[in-house]
Structure formats: C-alpha cells, structure tokens
Amino acid sequence: MSPPIAPTGTGLPRRAVAATDFSQSSTYAARTVFELLDETGRLTLVHVCADVELPPDALREWRTQYGRIADVLLARTAREIAGHDVNQIDQRQLMGDPVHEIITFARQMGADLISVGSHGYRIAERILVGSVATRLLRAAHYSVLIAPPNATGIVRAAGIAREIAWQAEAAVLPGVL
C-alpha cells in the first residue's frame, strides 16, 4: 500500500491527519501513517460526526452524547495505534461533511499526509452512500494513504457507528426506542 505523494512532499511526514470511523481499515491506515512519521512528527486522529436533522434541542443533546462516546473511541484507537505512549497523537472531533472537514482541518494544521480506511463499496453502494476515501483522494491536495477494506473491519465499523447513534438517540429521546 503506497500513498500517492503530493508534488511538494519531501521526506517523511511531520504532520499527518488520520481520519477514522473506528473501522479496522481506518485504524490500520492511522497506524501505518504513525509509523511513517519522522521522529518529531505528530498524528492527529480525526473523527467527523456528520450532521443529522433533529429539532435544535434534540440535536444539541445528540451531539453531546455522540461526542462523549466518540471521545472514548478516539482514546481507545490512539492506544491501539501507539500503545500507552500516545504523546505523538492528538485527538479531534469535527462536525459536518467528512471530506470538507478533513481537508479544511488538514490545511489549517499544515498536514503533509491524510490517511483513511476504505470499505470496498461496490459501484451501487458508492452511488447510494458515497465513499469518503474516494472523495478525499479526488479533492485533497495532499498525499493520501488509503488502507484496503477488511470484512471484519467493515462489520465492526458499521456496528460501532450504529451503537453510537443509538446511544445518542436514546439519551436525547428517552422512551422513544
């Protein structure tokens, strides 16, 4: 798995953004980038919560609950990547369109490299749900590392995403579920 290298890339990356949906492939991509960093490098592990349509009060509560759960998962993913020595890893949550938010954040922090996992969607699935990895590769003016899909990672990511959404919804709309 070799990343396309931006024309301005020289040497090992010093600042990298690893987009994660907590799937096995995104964790693998983040770990690979972490291992590629130069000795003073920093990795920022980023998770983007896409906007959902809810009444304003419910949306605020949903985001709060989602954020708490995502914080725990970001910390766990950082430990999976670096063990207990997570000093080179920052964790960040963003809200909005994943591709736009990841690219904007990478530009603001002066990233040399972006990593993301792939889910291996077939053409019909890409048309229906899109592909963050494909959109990132097309839109980013950075080197992009895309990790290949893994069947267990896809199932795990889908289960985690559903669990986050269900827990947040249950906190916002008690008694509805």
Coordinates of N, CA, C and O in Angstrom, one line a residue:
M1 N 0.9 -1.2 0.0 CA 0.0 0.0 0.0 C 0.9 1.2 0.0 O 1.5 1.6 1.0
S2 N 1.0 1.9 -1.1 CA 1.9 3.1 -1.2 C 1.0 4.3 -1.5 O 0.2 4.2 -2.4
P3 N 1.1 5.3 -0.7 CA 0.3 6.5 -0.9 C 0.7 7.3 -2.1 O 1.9 7.4 -2.4
P4 N -0.3 7.9 -2.8 CA 0.1 8.9 -3.8 C 0.8 10.1 -3.1 O 0.3 10.5 -2.1
I5 N 1.9 10.5 -3.6 CA 2.7 11.5 -3.0 C 2.4 12.9 -3.6 O 2.5 13.0 -4.8
A6 N 2.1 13.9 -2.8 CA 1.9 15.2 -3.3 C 3.2 15.7 -3.9 O 4.3 15.4 -3.4
P7 N 3.2 16.6 -5.0 CA 4.4 17.1 -5.6 C 5.3 17.8 -4.6 O 6.5 17.8 -4.8
T8 N 4.7 18.4 -3.6 CA 5.5 19.1 -2.6 C 6.1 18.2 -1.5 O 6.9 18.7 -0.7
G9 N 5.8 17.0 -1.5 CA 6.2 16.0 -0.5 C 7.7 15.7 -0.6 O 8.2 15.3 -1.7
T10 N 8.5 16.0 0.5 CA 9.9 15.6 0.5 C 10.1 15.0 1.9 O 9.9 15.6 2.9
G11 N 10.6 13.8 1.9 CA 11.0 13.1 3.2 C 9.7 12.6 3.9 O 8.7 12.5 3.3
L12 N 10.0 12.1 5.1 CA 8.9 11.6 5.9 C 7.9 12.7 6.4 O 8.3 13.8 6.6
P13 N 6.7 12.3 6.5 CA 5.7 13.3 7.0 C 6.0 13.7 8.4 O 6.4 12.9 9.3
R14 N 5.8 15.0 8.7 CA 5.9 15.5 10.1 C 4.6 15.8 10.7 O 4.4 15.6 11.9
R15 N 3.6 16.1 10.0 CA 2.2 16.3 10.5 C 1.2 15.5 9.6 O 1.2 15.7 8.4
A16 N 0.4 14.7 10.2 CA -0.5 13.8 9.5 C -1.9 13.8 10.1 O -2.0 14.0 11.4
V17 N -2.9 13.7 9.3 CA -4.3 13.6 9.8 C -4.7 12.2 9.4 O -4.6 11.8 8.3
A18 N -5.2 11.5 10.4 CA -5.7 10.1 10.2 C -7.2 10.2 10.5 O -7.7 10.3 11.6
A19 N -8.0 10.2 9.4 CA -9.5 10.2 9.6 C -9.9 8.8 10.0 O -9.5 7.8 9.4
T20 N -10.8 8.7 11.0 CA -11.2 7.4 11.5 C -12.7 7.3 11.6 O -13.3 8.3 12.1
D21 N -13.2 6.2 11.2 CA -14.6 5.9 11.5 C -14.6 4.7 12.5 O -15.6 4.0 12.7
F22 N -13.5 4.4 13.1 CA -13.2 3.4 14.1 C -13.3 2.0 13.4 O -13.3 1.0 14.1
S23 N -13.2 1.9 12.1 CA -13.1 0.6 11.4 C -11.7 0.1 11.5 O -10.7 0.8 11.8
Q24 N -11.5 -1.2 11.2 CA -10.2 -1.8 11.2 C -9.3 -1.2 10.2 O -8.1 -0.9 10.4
S25 N -9.9 -0.9 9.0 CA -9.1 -0.3 7.9 C -8.6 1.1 8.2 O -7.5 1.5 7.9
S26 N -9.5 1.9 8.9 CA -9.0 3.3 9.2 C -8.0 3.2 10.4 O -7.1 4.0 10.4
T27 N -8.1 2.3 11.3 CA -7.1 2.1 12.3 C -5.8 1.7 11.7 O -4.7 2.1 12.1
Y28 N -5.9 0.7 10.8 CA -4.6 0.3 10.1 C -4.0 1.4 9.3 O -2.8 1.6 9.4
A29 N -4.8 2.2 8.6 CA -4.2 3.4 7.9 C -3.5 4.4 8.9 O -2.4 4.8 8.7
A30 N -4.2 4.6 10.0 CA -3.6 5.5 11.0 C -2.3 5.0 11.6 O -1.3 5.7 11.8
R31 N -2.3 3.7 11.9 CA -1.1 3.0 12.4 C 0.1 3.1 11.4 O 1.2 3.4 11.8
T32 N -0.3 2.9 10.2 CA 0.7 3.0 9.1 C 1.3 4.3 9.0 O 2.6 4.5 8.9
V33 N 0.5 5.4 9.0 CA 1.0 6.7 9.0 C 1.8 7.1 10.2 O 2.8 7.7 10.1
F34 N 1.3 6.6 11.4 CA 2.1 6.9 12.6 C 3.5 6.3 12.5 O 4.5 6.9 12.9
E35 N 3.6 5.1 11.9 CA 4.9 4.5 11.8 C 5.8 5.2 10.7 O 7.0 5.1 10.7
L36 N 5.1 6.0 9.8 CA 5.9 6.7 8.8 C 6.4 8.1 9.2 O 7.3 8.6 8.6
L37 N 5.8 8.6 10.3 CA 6.2 9.9 10.8 C 7.7 10.0 11.1 O 8.3 9.0 11.6
D38 N 8.3 11.2 10.9 CA 9.6 11.4 11.3 C 9.6 11.4 12.8 O 8.6 11.5 13.5
E39 N 10.8 11.4 13.4 CA 10.9 11.3 14.9 C 10.3 12.5 15.7 O 9.9 12.3 16.8
T40 N 10.0 13.6 15.1 CA 9.4 14.7 15.7 C 7.9 14.9 15.2 O 7.3 15.8 15.6
G41 N 7.5 13.9 14.5 CA 6.1 14.0 13.8 C 5.0 13.9 14.8 O 5.1 13.4 15.9
R42 N 3.8 14.4 14.4 CA 2.6 14.4 15.1 C 1.5 13.9 14.3 O 1.4 14.2 13.1
L43 N 0.7 13.0 14.8 CA -0.5 12.5 14.2 C -1.7 13.0 14.9 O -1.8 13.0 16.1
T44 N -2.7 13.5 14.1 CA -4.0 13.9 14.6 C -5.0 13.0 14.2 O -5.3 12.8 13.0
L45 N -5.6 12.2 15.1 CA -6.6 11.3 14.8 C -7.9 12.1 14.8 O -8.3 12.7 15.8
V46 N -8.7 12.0 13.7 CA -9.8 12.9 13.5 C -11.1 12.0 13.2 O -11.0 11.1 12.4
H47 N -12.1 12.3 13.9 CA -13.4 11.6 13.6 C -14.4 12.8 13.3 O -14.5 13.8 14.1
V48 N -15.2 12.6 12.2 CA -16.2 13.6 11.8 C -17.6 13.0 12.1 O -17.9 12.0 11.6
C49 N -18.3 13.8 12.8 CA -19.7 13.5 13.1 C -20.5 14.2 12.0 O -20.5 15.4 12.0
A50 N -21.2 13.4 11.1 CA -22.0 14.1 10.1 C -23.2 14.7 10.7 O -23.7 14.2 11.8
D51 N -23.7 15.8 10.1 CA -24.9 16.4 10.7 C -26.1 15.5 10.5 O -26.2 14.8 9.5
V52 N -27.0 15.6 11.4 CA -28.3 14.9 11.3 C -29.4 15.9 11.5 O -29.2 17.0 12.1
E53 N -30.6 15.6 11.0 CA -31.7 16.5 11.2 C -32.5 16.1 12.4 O -33.1 15.1 12.4
L54 N -32.5 17.0 13.4 CA -33.3 16.9 14.6 C -33.7 18.3 15.0 O -33.0 19.3 14.6
P55 N -34.7 18.4 15.8 CA -35.0 19.7 16.4 C -33.8 20.2 17.2 O -33.0 19.5 17.7
P56 N -33.6 21.6 17.2 CA -32.4 22.1 17.8 C -32.0 21.6 19.2 O -30.8 21.3 19.4
D57 N -32.9 21.5 20.1 CA -32.6 21.0 21.5 C -32.2 19.5 21.4 O -31.2 19.1 22.1
A58 N -32.9 18.7 20.6 CA -32.5 17.3 20.5 C -31.2 17.2 19.8 O -30.4 16.3 20.2
L59 N -30.9 18.0 18.8 CA -29.6 17.9 18.1 C -28.5 18.3 19.0 O -27.5 17.6 19.0
R60 N -28.6 19.3 19.8 CA -27.6 19.7 20.8 C -27.3 18.5 21.7 O -26.1 18.2 22.0
E61 N -28.3 17.9 22.3 CA -28.2 16.8 23.2 C -27.5 15.6 22.5 O -26.7 14.9 23.0
W62 N -28.0 15.3 21.2 CA -27.5 14.2 20.4 C -26.0 14.4 20.2 O -25.2 13.4 20.4
R63 N -25.6 15.6 19.8 CA -24.2 15.9 19.6 C -23.3 15.7 20.9 O -22.2 15.2 20.8
T64 N -23.9 16.1 22.0 CA -23.2 15.9 23.3 C -23.0 14.5 23.6 O -21.8 14.1 23.9
Q65 N -24.0 13.7 23.5 CA -23.9 12.2 23.7 C -23.0 11.6 22.7 O -22.1 10.7 23.1
Y66 N -23.1 11.9 21.5 CA -22.3 11.3 20.4 C -20.8 11.7 20.7 O -19.9 10.8 20.6
G67 N -20.6 12.9 21.1 CA -19.2 13.4 21.3 C -18.6 12.6 22.5 O -17.4 12.3 22.4
R68 N -19.3 12.4 23.5 CA -18.8 11.6 24.7 C -18.4 10.2 24.2 O -17.3 9.7 24.6
I69 N -19.2 9.6 23.5 CA -18.9 8.2 23.0 C -17.7 8.2 22.1 O -16.8 7.4 22.2
A70 N -17.7 9.2 21.1 CA -16.6 9.3 20.2 C -15.3 9.6 20.9 O -14.2 9.1 20.5
D71 N -15.3 10.4 22.0 CA -14.1 10.7 22.7 C -13.5 9.4 23.3 O -12.2 9.1 23.2
V72 N -14.3 8.5 23.8 CA -13.8 7.2 24.3 C -13.2 6.4 23.2 O -12.1 5.8 23.4
L73 N -13.9 6.3 22.1 CA -13.4 5.6 20.9 C -12.1 6.1 20.3 O -11.2 5.4 19.9
L74 N -12.0 7.5 20.3 CA -10.8 8.1 19.8 C -9.6 7.7 20.8 O -8.5 7.4 20.3
A75 N -9.8 7.8 22.1 CA -8.8 7.4 23.0 C -8.4 6.0 22.9 O -7.2 5.6 22.9
R76 N -9.3 5.1 22.7 CA -9.1 3.7 22.5 C -8.3 3.4 21.2 O -7.3 2.7 21.2
T77 N -8.7 4.1 20.1 CA -8.0 4.0 18.9 C -6.5 4.5 19.0 O -5.6 3.9 18.4
A78 N -6.3 5.6 19.7 CA -5.0 6.1 19.9 C -4.1 5.1 20.6 O -2.9 4.9 20.2
R79 N -4.7 4.4 21.6 CA -3.9 3.4 22.3 C -3.6 2.2 21.4 O -2.6 1.6 21.5
E80 N -4.6 1.8 20.5 CA -4.4 0.7 19.6 C -3.2 1.1 18.6 O -2.5 0.2 18.2
I81 N -3.1 2.3 18.3 CA -2.1 2.7 17.3 C -0.7 2.8 18.0 O 0.3 2.3 17.5
A82 N -0.6 3.4 19.2 CA 0.7 3.7 19.8 C 0.9 3.0 21.1 O 1.9 3.4 21.8
G83 N 0.1 2.2 21.6 CA 0.2 1.6 22.9 C -0.1 2.6 23.9 O -1.0 3.5 23.7
H84 N 0.6 2.6 25.0 CA 0.3 3.6 26.1 C 1.1 4.9 25.9 O 0.9 5.8 26.6
D85 N 2.0 4.9 24.9 CA 2.7 6.1 24.6 C 2.1 6.9 23.5 O 2.4 6.8 22.4
V86 N 1.0 7.7 23.9 CA 0.2 8.4 22.9 C 0.6 9.9 22.8 O -0.2 10.7 22.3
N87 N 1.8 10.2 23.2 CA 2.3 11.6 23.2 C 2.3 12.2 21.9 O 2.2 13.4 21.7
Q88 N 2.5 11.4 20.8 CA 2.6 12.0 19.5 C 1.3 12.0 18.8 O 1.2 12.4 17.6
I89 N 0.2 11.7 19.5 CA -1.1 11.6 18.9 C -2.1 12.6 19.5 O -2.3 12.5 20.7
D90 N -2.7 13.4 18.7 CA -3.7 14.3 19.2 C -5.1 13.7 18.7 O -5.1 13.0 17.7
Q91 N -6.1 14.1 19.4 CA -7.4 13.6 19.0 C -8.4 14.7 18.8 O -8.4 15.7 19.6
R92 N -9.2 14.6 17.8 CA -10.0 15.8 17.4 C -11.3 15.3 16.8 O -11.4 14.3 16.0
Q93 N -12.4 15.9 17.2 CA -13.7 15.6 16.7 C -14.2 16.9 15.8 O -14.0 18.0 16.3
L94 N -14.7 16.6 14.7 CA -15.3 17.6 13.8 C -16.7 17.3 13.5 O -17.2 16.2 13.6
M95 N -17.5 18.4 13.1 CA -18.9 18.2 12.7 C -19.1 18.7 11.3 O -18.5 19.7 10.9
G96 N -19.9 17.9 10.5 CA -20.2 18.4 9.2 C -19.9 17.3 8.1 O -19.9 16.1 8.4
D97 N -19.7 17.7 6.9 CA -19.4 16.8 5.8 C -18.0 16.3 6.0 O -17.0 17.1 6.1
P98 N -17.8 15.0 6.1 CA -16.5 14.4 6.4 C -15.3 14.9 5.5 O -14.3 15.3 6.0
V99 N -15.5 14.9 4.2 CA -14.5 15.3 3.3 C -14.1 16.7 3.4 O -12.9 17.1 3.6
H100 N -15.1 17.6 3.5 CA -14.8 19.0 3.6 C -14.1 19.3 4.9 O -13.1 20.0 5.0
E101 N -14.6 18.7 6.0 CA -14.0 19.0 7.3 C -12.6 18.4 7.4 O -11.7 19.1 8.0
I102 N -12.3 17.2 6.9 CA -11.0 16.7 7.0 C -10.0 17.5 6.2 O -8.9 17.8 6.6
I103 N -10.4 17.9 5.0 CA -9.5 18.7 4.1 C -9.2 20.1 4.7 O -8.1 20.5 4.8
T104 N -10.3 20.7 5.2 CA -10.1 22.0 5.9 C -9.2 21.9 7.1 O -8.3 22.7 7.3
F105 N -9.4 20.9 7.9 CA -8.6 20.7 9.1 C -7.1 20.4 8.7 O -6.2 21.0 9.3
A106 N -6.9 19.6 7.7 CA -5.5 19.3 7.2 C -4.8 20.5 6.8 O -3.6 20.7 7.0
R107 N -5.6 21.4 6.0 CA -5.0 22.6 5.6 C -4.6 23.5 6.7 O -3.5 24.1 6.8
Q108 N -5.5 23.7 7.7 CA -5.2 24.5 8.9 C -4.0 24.1 9.7 O -3.3 24.9 10.2
M109 N -3.8 22.8 9.8 CA -2.7 22.3 10.6 C -1.4 22.1 9.8 O -0.4 21.7 10.4
G110 N -1.5 22.3 8.5 CA -0.3 22.1 7.7 C 0.1 20.7 7.5 O 1.3 20.4 7.5
A111 N -0.9 19.8 7.3 CA -0.6 18.4 7.2 C 0.2 18.1 6.0 O 0.0 18.7 4.9
D112 N 1.1 17.1 6.1 CA 1.8 16.5 5.0 C 1.1 15.3 4.3 O 1.4 15.0 3.2
L113 N 0.2 14.7 5.1 CA -0.4 13.4 4.7 C -1.7 13.3 5.4 O -1.9 13.6 6.5
I114 N -2.7 12.7 4.6 CA -4.0 12.3 5.2 C -4.2 10.8 5.0 O -3.8 10.3 4.0
S115 N -4.7 10.1 6.0 CA -5.0 8.7 5.9 C -6.4 8.4 6.1 O -7.1 9.2 6.9
V116 N -6.9 7.4 5.5 CA -8.3 7.0 5.7 C -8.4 5.5 5.3 O -7.6 5.0 4.6
G117 N -9.4 4.9 5.9 CA -9.7 3.5 5.5 C -10.7 3.4 4.4 O -11.5 4.3 4.3
S118 N -10.7 2.3 3.7 CA -11.6 2.1 2.6 C -12.6 0.9 3.0 O -12.1 0.0 3.7
H119 N -13.8 1.0 2.6 CA -14.8 0.0 2.9 C -15.0 -0.9 1.7 O -15.7 -1.9 1.9
G120 N -14.4 -0.6 0.6 CA -14.5 -1.5 -0.6 C -15.9 -1.6 -1.1 O -16.4 -2.6 -1.5
Y121 N -16.7 -0.4 -1.1 CA -18.0 -0.4 -1.6 C -18.0 -0.8 -3.1 O -17.1 -0.4 -3.9
R122 N -19.1 -1.5 -3.5 CA -19.3 -1.8 -4.9 C -19.9 -0.5 -5.5 O -20.3 0.4 -4.8
I123 N -20.0 -0.5 -6.9 CA -20.4 0.7 -7.6 C -21.8 1.1 -7.1 O -22.0 2.3 -6.9
A124 N -22.7 0.2 -6.9 CA -24.1 0.6 -6.5 C -24.1 1.3 -5.1 O -24.7 2.2 -4.8
E125 N -23.2 0.7 -4.2 CA -23.1 1.2 -2.8 C -22.5 2.6 -2.9 O -22.9 3.5 -2.1
R126 N -21.5 2.8 -3.7 CA -20.8 4.1 -3.8 C -21.8 5.2 -4.3 O -21.8 6.3 -3.9
I127 N -22.7 4.8 -5.3 CA -23.7 5.7 -5.8 C -24.7 6.1 -4.7 O -25.0 7.3 -4.5
L128 N -25.1 5.1 -3.9 CA -26.1 5.4 -2.8 C -25.5 6.1 -1.6 O -26.1 7.0 -1.1
V129 N -24.4 5.6 -1.1 CA -23.8 6.1 0.1 C -22.6 7.0 0.0 O -22.1 7.6 0.9
G130 N -21.9 6.9 -1.2 CA -20.7 7.6 -1.4 C -19.5 6.9 -0.8 O -19.7 5.9 -0.1
S131 N -18.4 7.5 -1.0 CA -17.2 7.0 -0.4 C -16.3 8.1 0.0 O -15.8 8.9 -0.8
V132 N -16.1 8.2 1.3 CA -15.2 9.3 1.8 C -13.8 9.1 1.3 O -13.2 10.1 0.9
A133 N -13.3 7.9 1.2 CA -12.0 7.7 0.7 C -11.8 8.2 -0.7 O -10.9 8.9 -1.1
T134 N -12.8 7.8 -1.6 CA -12.7 8.3 -3.0 C -12.8 9.8 -3.1 O -12.0 10.4 -3.8
R135 N -13.7 10.3 -2.4 CA -13.9 11.8 -2.4 C -12.7 12.5 -1.9 O -12.3 13.5 -2.4
L136 N -12.1 12.0 -0.8 CA -10.8 12.6 -0.3 C -9.7 12.5 -1.3 O -9.0 13.5 -1.5
L137 N -9.5 11.4 -1.9 CA -8.5 11.2 -2.9 C -8.6 12.2 -4.1 O -7.7 12.8 -4.5
R138 N -9.9 12.5 -4.5 CA -10.1 13.4 -5.6 C -10.0 14.8 -5.2 O -9.6 15.7 -6.0
A139 N -10.3 15.2 -4.0 CA -10.4 16.6 -3.6 C -9.1 17.1 -2.9 O -8.9 18.3 -2.9
A140 N -8.4 16.2 -2.2 CA -7.2 16.7 -1.4 C -6.1 17.0 -2.3 O -5.8 16.4 -3.3
H141 N -5.3 18.0 -1.9 CA -4.1 18.4 -2.5 C -2.9 18.0 -1.6 O -1.9 18.7 -1.5
Y142 N -3.1 16.9 -1.0 CA -2.1 16.3 -0.1 C -1.8 14.9 -0.5 O -2.6 14.3 -1.3
S143 N -0.8 14.3 0.1 CA -0.6 12.9 -0.1 C -1.7 12.2 0.7 O -2.1 12.6 1.8
V144 N -2.3 11.1 0.1 CA -3.4 10.4 0.8 C -3.0 9.0 0.8 O -2.7 8.4 -0.2
L145 N -3.1 8.4 2.0 CA -2.9 6.9 2.2 C -4.3 6.3 2.4 O -5.0 6.7 3.4
I146 N -4.7 5.4 1.6 CA -5.9 4.7 1.8 C -5.7 3.2 2.1 O -5.0 2.5 1.3
A147 N -6.1 2.8 3.3 CA -5.9 1.4 3.6 C -7.1 0.5 3.0 O -8.2 1.0 2.9
P148 N -6.7 -0.7 2.6 CA -7.7 -1.5 2.0 C -8.8 -2.0 3.0 O -8.6 -2.0 4.2
P149 N -9.9 -2.4 2.5 CA -11.0 -2.8 3.3 C -10.7 -4.2 4.0 O -9.9 -5.0 3.4
N150 N -11.4 -4.5 5.0 CA -11.3 -5.8 5.7 C -12.7 -6.1 6.2 O -13.3 -5.3 6.8
A151 N -13.2 -7.3 5.8 CA -14.5 -7.7 6.1 C -14.9 -7.5 7.6 O -16.0 -7.0 7.9
T152 N -14.0 -7.9 8.5 CA -14.3 -7.8 9.9 C -14.3 -6.3 10.3 O -15.1 -5.9 11.2
G153 N -13.5 -5.5 9.7 CA -13.4 -4.1 10.0 C -14.7 -3.4 9.6 O -15.2 -2.5 10.2
I154 N -15.3 -3.8 8.4 CA -16.5 -3.2 7.9 C -17.6 -3.5 8.9 O -18.4 -2.6 9.3
V155 N -17.8 -4.7 9.3 CA -18.8 -5.1 10.2 C -18.6 -4.4 11.5 O -19.6 -3.8 12.1
R156 N -17.4 -4.3 12.0 CA -17.1 -3.6 13.3 C -17.5 -2.1 13.2 O -18.1 -1.6 14.1
A157 N -17.1 -1.5 12.1 CA -17.4 -0.1 11.9 C -18.8 0.2 11.9 O -19.3 1.1 12.5
A158 N -19.5 -0.6 11.1 CA -21.0 -0.4 11.0 C -21.7 -0.6 12.3 O -22.5 0.2 12.7
G159 N -21.2 -1.6 13.1 CA -21.8 -1.8 14.4 C -21.5 -0.7 15.4 O -22.4 -0.3 16.1
I160 N -20.3 -0.2 15.3 CA -19.9 0.9 16.2 C -20.7 2.2 15.8 O -21.2 2.9 16.7
A161 N -20.8 2.5 14.6 CA -21.5 3.7 14.1 C -23.0 3.6 14.6 O -23.5 4.6 15.1
R162 N -23.6 2.4 14.4 CA -25.0 2.2 14.8 C -25.1 2.4 16.3 O -26.0 3.0 16.8
E163 N -24.1 1.8 17.1 CA -24.2 1.9 18.5 C -24.1 3.3 19.0 O -24.8 3.7 19.9
I164 N -23.2 4.1 18.4 CA -23.0 5.5 18.8 C -24.3 6.2 18.5 O -24.8 7.0 19.4
A165 N -24.9 6.0 17.4 CA -26.1 6.7 17.0 C -27.3 6.3 17.9 O -28.0 7.2 18.4
W166 N -27.4 5.0 18.2 CA -28.5 4.5 19.1 C -28.3 5.1 20.5 O -29.3 5.5 21.2
Q167 N -27.1 5.1 21.1 CA -26.9 5.6 22.4 C -27.2 7.1 22.5 O -27.8 7.5 23.5
A168 N -26.7 7.8 21.5 CA -27.0 9.2 21.5 C -28.5 9.5 21.4 O -29.1 10.4 22.0
E169 N -29.2 8.8 20.5 CA -30.6 8.9 20.3 C -31.4 8.6 21.6 O -32.3 9.3 22.0
A170 N -31.0 7.5 22.2 CA -31.7 7.1 23.5 C -31.5 8.1 24.5 O -32.4 8.4 25.3
A171 N -30.4 8.8 24.6 CA -30.2 9.9 25.6 C -31.0 11.1 25.3 O -31.5 11.8 26.1
V172 N -31.2 11.4 24.0 CA -31.9 12.6 23.5 C -33.4 12.3 23.6 O -34.2 13.2 24.0
L173 N -33.8 11.2 23.2 CA -35.3 10.9 23.0 C -35.6 9.7 23.9 O -36.0 8.6 23.4
P174 N -35.5 9.8 25.3 CA -35.8 8.7 26.1 C -37.2 8.2 26.0 O -38.1 9.0 25.8
G175 N -37.4 6.9 26.0 CA -38.7 6.3 25.9 C -39.2 6.1 24.5 O -40.2 5.5 24.3
V176 N -38.5 6.7 23.5 CA -38.9 6.6 22.1 C -38.5 5.2 21.6 O -39.2 4.6 20.8
L177 N -37.3 4.7 22.0 CA -36.8 3.5 21.5 C -37.4 2.3 22.2 O -37.5 2.3 23.4

